[in-house]
PDB file of C-alpha atoms and ligand atoms in Angstrom:
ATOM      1  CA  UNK A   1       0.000   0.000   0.000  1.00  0.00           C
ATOM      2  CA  UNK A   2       1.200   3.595  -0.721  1.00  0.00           C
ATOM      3  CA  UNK A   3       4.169   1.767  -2.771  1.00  0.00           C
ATOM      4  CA  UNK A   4       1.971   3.905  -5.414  1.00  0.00           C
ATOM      5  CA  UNK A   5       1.494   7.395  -4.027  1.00  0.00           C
ATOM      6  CA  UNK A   6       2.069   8.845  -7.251  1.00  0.00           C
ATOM      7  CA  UNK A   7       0.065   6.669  -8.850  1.00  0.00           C
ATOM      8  CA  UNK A   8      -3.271   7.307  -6.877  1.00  0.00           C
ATOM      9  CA  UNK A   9      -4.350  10.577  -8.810  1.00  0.00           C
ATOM     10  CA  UNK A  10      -3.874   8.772 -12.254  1.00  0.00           C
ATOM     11  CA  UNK A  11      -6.258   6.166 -11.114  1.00  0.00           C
ATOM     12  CA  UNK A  12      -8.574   8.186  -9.274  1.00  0.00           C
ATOM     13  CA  UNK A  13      -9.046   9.658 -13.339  1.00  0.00           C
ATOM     14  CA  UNK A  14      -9.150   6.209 -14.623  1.00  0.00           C
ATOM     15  CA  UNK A  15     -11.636   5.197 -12.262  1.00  0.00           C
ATOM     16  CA  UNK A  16     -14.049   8.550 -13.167  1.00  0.00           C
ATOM     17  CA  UNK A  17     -13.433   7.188 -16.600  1.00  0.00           C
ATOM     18  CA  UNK A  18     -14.625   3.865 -15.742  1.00  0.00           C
ATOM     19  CA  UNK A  19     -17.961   5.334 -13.814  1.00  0.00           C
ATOM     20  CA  UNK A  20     -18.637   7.613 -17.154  1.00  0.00           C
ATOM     21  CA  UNK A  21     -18.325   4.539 -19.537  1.00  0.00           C
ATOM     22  CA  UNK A  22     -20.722   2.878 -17.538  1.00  0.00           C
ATOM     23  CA  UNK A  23     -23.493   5.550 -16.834  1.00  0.00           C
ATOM     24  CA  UNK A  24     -23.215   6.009 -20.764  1.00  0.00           C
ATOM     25  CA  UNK A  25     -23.902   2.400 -21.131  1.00  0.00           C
ATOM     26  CA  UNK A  26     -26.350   2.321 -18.516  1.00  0.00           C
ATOM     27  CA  UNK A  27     -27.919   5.756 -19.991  1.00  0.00           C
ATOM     28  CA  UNK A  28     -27.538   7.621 -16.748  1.00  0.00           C
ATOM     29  CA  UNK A  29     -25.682  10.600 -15.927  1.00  0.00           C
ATOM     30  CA  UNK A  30     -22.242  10.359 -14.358  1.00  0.00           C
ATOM     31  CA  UNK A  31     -23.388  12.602 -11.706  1.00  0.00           C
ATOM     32  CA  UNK A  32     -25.699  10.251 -10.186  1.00  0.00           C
ATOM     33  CA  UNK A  33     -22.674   8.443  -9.057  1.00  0.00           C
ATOM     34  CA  UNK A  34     -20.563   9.418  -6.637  1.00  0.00           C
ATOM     35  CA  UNK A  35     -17.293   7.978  -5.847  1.00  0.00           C
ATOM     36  CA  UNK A  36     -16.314   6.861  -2.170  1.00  0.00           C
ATOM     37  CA  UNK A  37     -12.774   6.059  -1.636  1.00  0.00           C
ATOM     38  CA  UNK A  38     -12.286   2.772   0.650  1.00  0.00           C
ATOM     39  CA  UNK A  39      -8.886   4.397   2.779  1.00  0.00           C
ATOM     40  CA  UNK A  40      -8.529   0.942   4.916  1.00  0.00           C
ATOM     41  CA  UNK A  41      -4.749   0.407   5.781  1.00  0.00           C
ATOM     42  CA  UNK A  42      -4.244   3.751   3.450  1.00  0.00           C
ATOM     43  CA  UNK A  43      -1.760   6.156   5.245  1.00  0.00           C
ATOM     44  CA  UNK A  44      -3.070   9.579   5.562  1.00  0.00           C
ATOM     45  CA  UNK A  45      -0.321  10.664   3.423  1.00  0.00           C
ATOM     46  CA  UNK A  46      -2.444   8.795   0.260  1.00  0.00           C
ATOM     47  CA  UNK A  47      -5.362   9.650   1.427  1.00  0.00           C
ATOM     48  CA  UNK A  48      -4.143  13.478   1.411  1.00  0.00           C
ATOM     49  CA  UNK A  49      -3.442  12.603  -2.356  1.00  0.00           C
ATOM     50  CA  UNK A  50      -6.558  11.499  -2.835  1.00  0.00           C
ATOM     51  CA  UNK A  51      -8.188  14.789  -1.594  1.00  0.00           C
ATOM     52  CA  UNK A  52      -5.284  16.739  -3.715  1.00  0.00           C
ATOM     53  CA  UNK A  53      -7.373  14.593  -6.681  1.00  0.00           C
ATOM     54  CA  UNK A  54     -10.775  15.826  -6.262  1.00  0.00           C
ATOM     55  CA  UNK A  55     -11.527  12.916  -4.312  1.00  0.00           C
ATOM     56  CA  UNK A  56     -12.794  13.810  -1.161  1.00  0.00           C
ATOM     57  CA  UNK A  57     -15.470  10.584   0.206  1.00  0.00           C
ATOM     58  CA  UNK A  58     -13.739   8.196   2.026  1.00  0.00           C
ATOM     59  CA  UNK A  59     -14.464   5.935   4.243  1.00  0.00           C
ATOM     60  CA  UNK A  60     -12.874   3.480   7.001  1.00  0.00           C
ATOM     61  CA  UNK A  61     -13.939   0.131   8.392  1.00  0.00           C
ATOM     62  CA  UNK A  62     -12.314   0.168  11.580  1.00  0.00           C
ATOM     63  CA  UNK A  63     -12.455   2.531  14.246  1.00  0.00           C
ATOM     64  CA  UNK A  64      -8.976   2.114  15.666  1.00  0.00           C
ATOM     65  CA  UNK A  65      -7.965   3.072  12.135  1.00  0.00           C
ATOM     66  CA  UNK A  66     -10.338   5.887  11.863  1.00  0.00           C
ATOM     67  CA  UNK A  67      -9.110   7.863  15.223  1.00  0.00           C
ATOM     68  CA  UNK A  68      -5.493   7.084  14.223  1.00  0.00           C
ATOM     69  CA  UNK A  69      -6.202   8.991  11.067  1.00  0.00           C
ATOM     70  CA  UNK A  70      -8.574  11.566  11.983  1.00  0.00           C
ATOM     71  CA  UNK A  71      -5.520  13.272  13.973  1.00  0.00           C
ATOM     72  CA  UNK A  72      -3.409  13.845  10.592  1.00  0.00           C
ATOM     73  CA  UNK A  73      -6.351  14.825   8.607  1.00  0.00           C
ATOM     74  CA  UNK A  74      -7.649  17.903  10.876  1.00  0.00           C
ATOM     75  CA  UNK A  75      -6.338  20.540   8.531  1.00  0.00           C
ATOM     76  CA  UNK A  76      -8.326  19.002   5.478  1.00  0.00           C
ATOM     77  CA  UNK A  77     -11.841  19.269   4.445  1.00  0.00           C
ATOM     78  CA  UNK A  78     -13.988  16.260   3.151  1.00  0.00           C
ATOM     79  CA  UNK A  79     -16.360  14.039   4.059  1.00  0.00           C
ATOM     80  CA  UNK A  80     -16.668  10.872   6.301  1.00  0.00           C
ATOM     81  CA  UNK A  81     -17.740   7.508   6.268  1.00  0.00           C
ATOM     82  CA  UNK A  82     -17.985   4.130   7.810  1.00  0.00           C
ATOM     83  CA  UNK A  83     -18.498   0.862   6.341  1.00  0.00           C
ATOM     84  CA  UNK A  84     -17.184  -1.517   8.210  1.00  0.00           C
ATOM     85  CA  UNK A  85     -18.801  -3.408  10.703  1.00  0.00           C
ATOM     86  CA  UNK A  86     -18.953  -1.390  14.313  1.00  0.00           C
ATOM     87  CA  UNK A  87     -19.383  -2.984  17.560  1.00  0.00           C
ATOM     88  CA  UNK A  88     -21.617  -0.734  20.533  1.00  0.00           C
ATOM     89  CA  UNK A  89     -19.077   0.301  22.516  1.00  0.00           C
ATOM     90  CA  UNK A  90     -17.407   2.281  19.570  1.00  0.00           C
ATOM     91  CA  UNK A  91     -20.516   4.330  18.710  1.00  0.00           C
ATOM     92  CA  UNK A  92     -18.968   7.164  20.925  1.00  0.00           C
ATOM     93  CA  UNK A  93     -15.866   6.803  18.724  1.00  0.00           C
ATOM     94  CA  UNK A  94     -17.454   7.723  15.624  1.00  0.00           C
ATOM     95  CA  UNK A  95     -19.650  10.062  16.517  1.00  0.00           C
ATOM     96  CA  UNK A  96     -16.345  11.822  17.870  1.00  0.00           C
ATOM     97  CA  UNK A  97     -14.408  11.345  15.103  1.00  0.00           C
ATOM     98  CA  UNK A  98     -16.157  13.380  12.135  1.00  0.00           C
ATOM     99  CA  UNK A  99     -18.414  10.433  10.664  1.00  0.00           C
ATOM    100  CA  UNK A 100     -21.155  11.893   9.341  1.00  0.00           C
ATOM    101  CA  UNK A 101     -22.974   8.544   7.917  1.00  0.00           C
ATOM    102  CA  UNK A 102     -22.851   5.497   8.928  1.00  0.00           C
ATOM    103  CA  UNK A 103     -23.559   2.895   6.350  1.00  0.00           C
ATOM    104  CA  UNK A 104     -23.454  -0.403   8.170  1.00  0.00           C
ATOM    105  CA  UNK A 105     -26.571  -0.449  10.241  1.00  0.00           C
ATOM    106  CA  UNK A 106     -27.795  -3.891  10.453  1.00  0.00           C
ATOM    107  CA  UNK A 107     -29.583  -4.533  13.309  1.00  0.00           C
ATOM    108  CA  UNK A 108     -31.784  -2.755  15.782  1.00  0.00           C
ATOM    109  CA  UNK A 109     -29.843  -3.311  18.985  1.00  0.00           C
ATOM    110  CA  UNK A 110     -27.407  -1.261  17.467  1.00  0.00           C
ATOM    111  CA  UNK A 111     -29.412   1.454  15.997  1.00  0.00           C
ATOM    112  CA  UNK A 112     -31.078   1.353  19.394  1.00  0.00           C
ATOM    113  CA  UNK A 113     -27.874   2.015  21.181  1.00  0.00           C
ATOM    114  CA  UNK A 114     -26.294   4.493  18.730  1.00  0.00           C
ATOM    115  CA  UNK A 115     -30.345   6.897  18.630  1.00  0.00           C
ATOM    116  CA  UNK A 116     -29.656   7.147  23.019  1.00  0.00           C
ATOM    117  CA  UNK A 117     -25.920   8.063  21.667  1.00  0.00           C
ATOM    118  CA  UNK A 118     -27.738  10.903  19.979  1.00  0.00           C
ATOM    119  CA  UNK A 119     -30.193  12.041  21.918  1.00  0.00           C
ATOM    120  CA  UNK A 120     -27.786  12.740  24.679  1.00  0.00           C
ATOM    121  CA  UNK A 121     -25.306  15.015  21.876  1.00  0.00           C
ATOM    122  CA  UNK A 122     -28.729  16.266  20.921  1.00  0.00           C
ATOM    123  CA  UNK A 123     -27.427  15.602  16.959  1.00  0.00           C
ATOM    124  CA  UNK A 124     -28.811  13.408  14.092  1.00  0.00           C
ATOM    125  CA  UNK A 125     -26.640  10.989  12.358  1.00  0.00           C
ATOM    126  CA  UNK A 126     -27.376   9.866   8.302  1.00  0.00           C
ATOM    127  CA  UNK A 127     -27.275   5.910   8.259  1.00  0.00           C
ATOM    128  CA  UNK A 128     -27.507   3.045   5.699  1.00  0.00           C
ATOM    129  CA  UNK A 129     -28.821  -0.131   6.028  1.00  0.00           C
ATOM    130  CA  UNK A 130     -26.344  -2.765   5.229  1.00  0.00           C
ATOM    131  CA  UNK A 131     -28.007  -6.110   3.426  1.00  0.00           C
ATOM    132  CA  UNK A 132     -26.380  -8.852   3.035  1.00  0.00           C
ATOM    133  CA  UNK A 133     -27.587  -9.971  -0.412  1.00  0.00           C
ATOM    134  CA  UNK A 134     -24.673 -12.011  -1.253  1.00  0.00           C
ATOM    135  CA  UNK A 135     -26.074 -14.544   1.707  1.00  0.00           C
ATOM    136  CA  UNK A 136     -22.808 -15.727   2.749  1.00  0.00           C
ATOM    137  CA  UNK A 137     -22.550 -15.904   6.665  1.00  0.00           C
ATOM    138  CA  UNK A 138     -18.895 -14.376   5.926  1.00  0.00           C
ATOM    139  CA  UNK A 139     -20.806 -10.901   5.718  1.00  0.00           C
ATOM    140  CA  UNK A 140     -22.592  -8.903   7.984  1.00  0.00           C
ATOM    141  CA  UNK A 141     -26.024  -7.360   6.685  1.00  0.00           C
ATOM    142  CA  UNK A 142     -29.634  -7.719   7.931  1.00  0.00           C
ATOM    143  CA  UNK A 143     -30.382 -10.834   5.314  1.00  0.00           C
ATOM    144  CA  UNK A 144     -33.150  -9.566   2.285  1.00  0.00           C
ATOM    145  CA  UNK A 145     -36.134 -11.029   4.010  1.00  0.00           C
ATOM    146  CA  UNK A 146     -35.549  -8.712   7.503  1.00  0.00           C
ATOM    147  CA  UNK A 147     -34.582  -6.085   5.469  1.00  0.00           C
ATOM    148  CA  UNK A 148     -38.263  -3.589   5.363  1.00  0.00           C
ATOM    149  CA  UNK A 149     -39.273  -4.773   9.200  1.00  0.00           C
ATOM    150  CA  UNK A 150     -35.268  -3.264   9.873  1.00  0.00           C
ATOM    151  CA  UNK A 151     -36.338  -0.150   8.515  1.00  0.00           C
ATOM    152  CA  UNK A 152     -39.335   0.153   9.756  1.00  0.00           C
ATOM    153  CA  UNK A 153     -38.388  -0.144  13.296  1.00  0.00           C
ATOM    154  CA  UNK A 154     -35.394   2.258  12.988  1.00  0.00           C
ATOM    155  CA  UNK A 155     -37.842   4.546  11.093  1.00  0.00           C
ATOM    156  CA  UNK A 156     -39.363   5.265  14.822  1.00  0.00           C
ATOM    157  CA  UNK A 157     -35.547   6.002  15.856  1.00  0.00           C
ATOM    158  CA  UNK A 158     -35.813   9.903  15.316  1.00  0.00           C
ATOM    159  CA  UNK A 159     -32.197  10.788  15.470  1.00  0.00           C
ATOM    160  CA  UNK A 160     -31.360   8.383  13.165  1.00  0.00           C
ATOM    161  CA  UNK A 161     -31.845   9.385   9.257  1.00  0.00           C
ATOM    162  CA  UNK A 162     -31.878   6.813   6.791  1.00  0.00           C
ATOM    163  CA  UNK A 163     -30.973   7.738   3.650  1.00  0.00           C
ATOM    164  CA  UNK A 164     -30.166   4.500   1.958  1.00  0.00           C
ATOM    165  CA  UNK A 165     -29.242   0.974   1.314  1.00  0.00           C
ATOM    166  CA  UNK A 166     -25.947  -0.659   1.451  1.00  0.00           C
ATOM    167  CA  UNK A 167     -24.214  -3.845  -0.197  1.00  0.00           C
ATOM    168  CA  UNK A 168     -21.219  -6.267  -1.041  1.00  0.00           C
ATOM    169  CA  UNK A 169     -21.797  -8.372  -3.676  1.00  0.00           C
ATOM    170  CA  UNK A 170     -20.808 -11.966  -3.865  1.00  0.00           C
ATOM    171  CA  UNK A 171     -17.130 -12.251  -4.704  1.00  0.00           C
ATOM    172  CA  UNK A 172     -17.269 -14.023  -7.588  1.00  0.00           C
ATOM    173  CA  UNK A 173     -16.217 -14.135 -11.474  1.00  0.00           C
ATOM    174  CA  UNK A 174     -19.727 -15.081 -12.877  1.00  0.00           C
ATOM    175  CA  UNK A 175     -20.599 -11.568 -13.246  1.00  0.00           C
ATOM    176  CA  UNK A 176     -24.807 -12.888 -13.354  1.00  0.00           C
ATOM    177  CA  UNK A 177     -24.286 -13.518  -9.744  1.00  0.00           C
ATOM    178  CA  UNK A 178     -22.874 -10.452  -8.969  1.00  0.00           C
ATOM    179  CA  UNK A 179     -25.561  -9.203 -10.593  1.00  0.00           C
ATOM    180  CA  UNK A 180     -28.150 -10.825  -8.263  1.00  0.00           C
ATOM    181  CA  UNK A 181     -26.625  -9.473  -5.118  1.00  0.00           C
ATOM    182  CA  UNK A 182     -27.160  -5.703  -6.806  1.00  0.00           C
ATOM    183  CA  UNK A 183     -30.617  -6.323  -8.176  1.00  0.00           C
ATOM    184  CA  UNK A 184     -31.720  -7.564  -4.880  1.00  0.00           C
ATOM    185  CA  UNK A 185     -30.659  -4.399  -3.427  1.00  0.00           C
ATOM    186  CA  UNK A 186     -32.519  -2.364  -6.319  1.00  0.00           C
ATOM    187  CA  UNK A 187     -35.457  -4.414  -5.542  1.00  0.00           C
ATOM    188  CA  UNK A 188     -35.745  -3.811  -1.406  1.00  0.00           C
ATOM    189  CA  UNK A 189     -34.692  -0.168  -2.334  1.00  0.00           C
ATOM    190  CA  UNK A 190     -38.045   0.107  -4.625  1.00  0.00           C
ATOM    191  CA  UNK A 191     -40.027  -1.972  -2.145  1.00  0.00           C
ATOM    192  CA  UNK A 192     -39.245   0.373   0.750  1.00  0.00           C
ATOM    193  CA  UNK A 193     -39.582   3.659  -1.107  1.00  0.00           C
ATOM    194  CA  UNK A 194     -43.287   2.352  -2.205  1.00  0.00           C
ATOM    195  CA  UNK A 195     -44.366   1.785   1.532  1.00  0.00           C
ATOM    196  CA  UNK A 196     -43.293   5.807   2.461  1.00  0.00           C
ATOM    197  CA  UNK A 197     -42.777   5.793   5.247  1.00  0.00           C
ATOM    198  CA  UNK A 198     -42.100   9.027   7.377  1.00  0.00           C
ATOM    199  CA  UNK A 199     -38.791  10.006   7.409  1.00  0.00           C
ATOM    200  CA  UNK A 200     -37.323   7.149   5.408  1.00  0.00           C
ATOM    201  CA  UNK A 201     -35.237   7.771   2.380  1.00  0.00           C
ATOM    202  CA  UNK A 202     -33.590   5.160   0.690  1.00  0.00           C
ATOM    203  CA  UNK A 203     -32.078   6.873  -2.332  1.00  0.00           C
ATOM    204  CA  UNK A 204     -28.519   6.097  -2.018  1.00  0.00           C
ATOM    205  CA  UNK A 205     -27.336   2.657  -3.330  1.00  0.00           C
ATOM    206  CA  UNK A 206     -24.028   2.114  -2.300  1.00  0.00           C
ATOM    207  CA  UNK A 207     -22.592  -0.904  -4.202  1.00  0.00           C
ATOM    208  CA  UNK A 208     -19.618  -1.382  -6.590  1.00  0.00           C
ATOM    209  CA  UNK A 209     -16.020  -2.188  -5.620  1.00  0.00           C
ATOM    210  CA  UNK A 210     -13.170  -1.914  -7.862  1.00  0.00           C
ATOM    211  CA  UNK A 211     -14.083  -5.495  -9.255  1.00  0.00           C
ATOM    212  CA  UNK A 212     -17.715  -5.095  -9.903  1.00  0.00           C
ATOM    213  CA  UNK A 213     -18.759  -1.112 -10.340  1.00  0.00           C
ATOM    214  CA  UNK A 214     -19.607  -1.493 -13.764  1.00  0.00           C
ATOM    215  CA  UNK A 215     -22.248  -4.113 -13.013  1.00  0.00           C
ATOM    216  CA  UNK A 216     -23.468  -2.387  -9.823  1.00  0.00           C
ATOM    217  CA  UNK A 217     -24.048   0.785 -12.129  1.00  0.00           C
ATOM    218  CA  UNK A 218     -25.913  -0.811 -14.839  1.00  0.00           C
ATOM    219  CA  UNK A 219     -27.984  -2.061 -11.527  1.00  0.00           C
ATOM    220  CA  UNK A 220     -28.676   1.411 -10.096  1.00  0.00           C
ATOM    221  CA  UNK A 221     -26.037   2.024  -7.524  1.00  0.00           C
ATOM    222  CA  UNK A 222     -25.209   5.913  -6.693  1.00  0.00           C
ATOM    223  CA  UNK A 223     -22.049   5.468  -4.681  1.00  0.00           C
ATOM    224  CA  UNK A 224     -19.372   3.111  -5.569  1.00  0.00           C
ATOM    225  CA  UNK A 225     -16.913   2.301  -2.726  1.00  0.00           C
ATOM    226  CA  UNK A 226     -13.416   1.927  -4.094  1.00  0.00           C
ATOM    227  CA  UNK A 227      -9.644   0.974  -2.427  1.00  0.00           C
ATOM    228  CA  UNK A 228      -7.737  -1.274  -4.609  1.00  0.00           C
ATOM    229  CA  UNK A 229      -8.354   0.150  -7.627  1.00  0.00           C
ATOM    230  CA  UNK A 230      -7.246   3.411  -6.444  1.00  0.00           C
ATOM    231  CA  UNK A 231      -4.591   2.525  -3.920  1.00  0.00           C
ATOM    232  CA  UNK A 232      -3.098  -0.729  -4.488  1.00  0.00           C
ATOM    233  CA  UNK A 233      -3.142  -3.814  -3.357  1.00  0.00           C
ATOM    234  CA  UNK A 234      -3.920  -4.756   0.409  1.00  0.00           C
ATOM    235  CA  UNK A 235      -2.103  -7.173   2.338  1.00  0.00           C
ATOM    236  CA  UNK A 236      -4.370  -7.554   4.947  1.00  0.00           C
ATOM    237  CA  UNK A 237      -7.246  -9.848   3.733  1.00  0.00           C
ATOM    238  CA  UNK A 238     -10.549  -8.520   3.941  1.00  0.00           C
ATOM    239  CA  UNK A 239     -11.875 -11.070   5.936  1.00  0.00           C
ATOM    240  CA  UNK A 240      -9.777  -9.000   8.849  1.00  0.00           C
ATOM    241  CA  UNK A 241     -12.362  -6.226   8.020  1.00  0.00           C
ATOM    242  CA  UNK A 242     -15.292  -7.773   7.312  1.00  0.00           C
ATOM    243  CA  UNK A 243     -15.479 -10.480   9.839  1.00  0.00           C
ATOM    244  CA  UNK A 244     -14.317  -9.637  13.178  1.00  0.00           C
ATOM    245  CA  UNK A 245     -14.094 -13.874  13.918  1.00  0.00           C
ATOM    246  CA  UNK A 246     -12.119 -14.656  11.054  1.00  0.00           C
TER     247      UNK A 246
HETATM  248  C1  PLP B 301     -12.594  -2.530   1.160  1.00  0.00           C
HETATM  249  C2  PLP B 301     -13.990  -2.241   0.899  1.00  0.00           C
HETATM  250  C3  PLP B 301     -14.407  -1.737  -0.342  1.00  0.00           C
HETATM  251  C4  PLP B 301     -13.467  -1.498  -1.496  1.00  0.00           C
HETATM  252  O1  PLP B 301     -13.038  -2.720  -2.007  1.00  0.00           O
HETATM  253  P1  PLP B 301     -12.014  -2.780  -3.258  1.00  0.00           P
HETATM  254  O2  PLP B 301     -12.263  -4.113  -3.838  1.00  0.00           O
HETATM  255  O3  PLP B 301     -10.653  -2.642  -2.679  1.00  0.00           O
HETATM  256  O4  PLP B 301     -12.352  -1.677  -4.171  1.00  0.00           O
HETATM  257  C5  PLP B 301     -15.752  -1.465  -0.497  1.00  0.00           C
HETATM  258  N1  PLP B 301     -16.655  -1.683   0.480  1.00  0.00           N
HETATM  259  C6  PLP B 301     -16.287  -2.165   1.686  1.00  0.00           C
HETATM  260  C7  PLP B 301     -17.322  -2.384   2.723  1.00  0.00           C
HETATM  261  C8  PLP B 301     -14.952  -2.467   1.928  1.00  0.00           C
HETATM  262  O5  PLP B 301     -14.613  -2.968   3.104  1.00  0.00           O
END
């Protein structure tokens, strides 16, 4: 990671590139995509490069990587956040530590604990909810069925704005199953939106990684989520980030 620093702004344009090829293929506008970098095990150095790129969404997955950050990034302006799985006793952490949407939400314990969080900073806090449409235990999500009595019960969780859906799709190379995992998404989205309910918005779509954007745009997505493509290879498996038992 970082082996690359000078490489990140030429693939920060290659991956805008790759977002406009698709919307055109797609027939949607570029700017209904936004681009979210994925900074885990990023220094703050590349992530400063990043920002020096136009780039300025990121996101981390772990909160002792966030706070050790968030102290070199003070002088810099842009826009936070989470996606990786967060445990209850760091919902002070993030809520200190310039998060301004958290797109993991999967289960109402949590939302319960994180809306008392809020009440007592008096502040609101953007959220999606994460589904796991790939089905693999591997992943966290609230699994497709759950999904709409999720959001209805954090709907009654005032402080708490949702303002979308969130997704991995299935690692795989049969890009039809990929596929699946985003339509599934589309399709909760569009069941959701049709029950409006008060104070629910489920706009965003955040799917695509640097494997499978292309796919998750011709599926509707609005926010892609990208670290390899952008920074480099990890060393660190993912499984590290997106199972806290593996
Ligand atoms: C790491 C990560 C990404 C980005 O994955 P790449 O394949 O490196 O682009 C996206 N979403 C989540 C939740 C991640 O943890």
């Amino acid at each position: 990671m970082d082996c690359c620093m000078s490489q990140i702004k030429e693939n920060i344009i290659s991956i805008q590139n790759r977002i406009e090829k698709a919307c055109l293929h797609a027939g949607r506008s570029p700017d209904e995509v936004s681009l979210l970098l994925a900074t885990k095990t990023v220094s703050p150095e590349g992530i400063k490069e990043a920002f020096r790129s136009g780039c300025t969404l990121i996101a981390e997955n772990r909160v002792q990587e966030l706070k050790a950050k968030y102290a070199h990034l003070q002088e810099e302006t842009y826009t936070s956040h989470f996606i990786g799985h967060l445990q209850s006793n760091k919902i002070k952490d993030i809520l200190s530590h310039g998060v301004s949407c958290l797109q993991s939400v999967d289960r109402l314990e949590l939302a319960e604990k994180i809306h008392k969080k809020l009440i007592t900073e008096n502040r609101t806090l953007d959220i999606y909810i994460q589904v796991n449409t790939s089905q693999e235990e591997s992943k966290f999500g609230v699994s497709p069925e759950n999904a709409i009595a999720l959001v209805r019960e954090i709907a009654k969780l005032e402080t708490l704005k949702i303002k979308g859906l969130m997704t991995i799709g299935v690692f795989s190379a049969e890009a039809e199953k990929v596929r699946a995992c985003f339509r599934i998404l589309k399709c909760i989205q569009g069941e959701i939106a049709a029950l409006n309910i008060s104070g629910v918005d489920v706009s965003q779509l955040s799917m695509g990684m640097s494997g499978d954007l292309e796919i998750a745009i011709e599926e509707g997505s609005t926010m892609i989520r990208v670290g390899t493509a952008v920074f480099g290879e990890r060393i660190t498996t993912d499984q590290f980030y997106w199972n806290e038992s593996a």
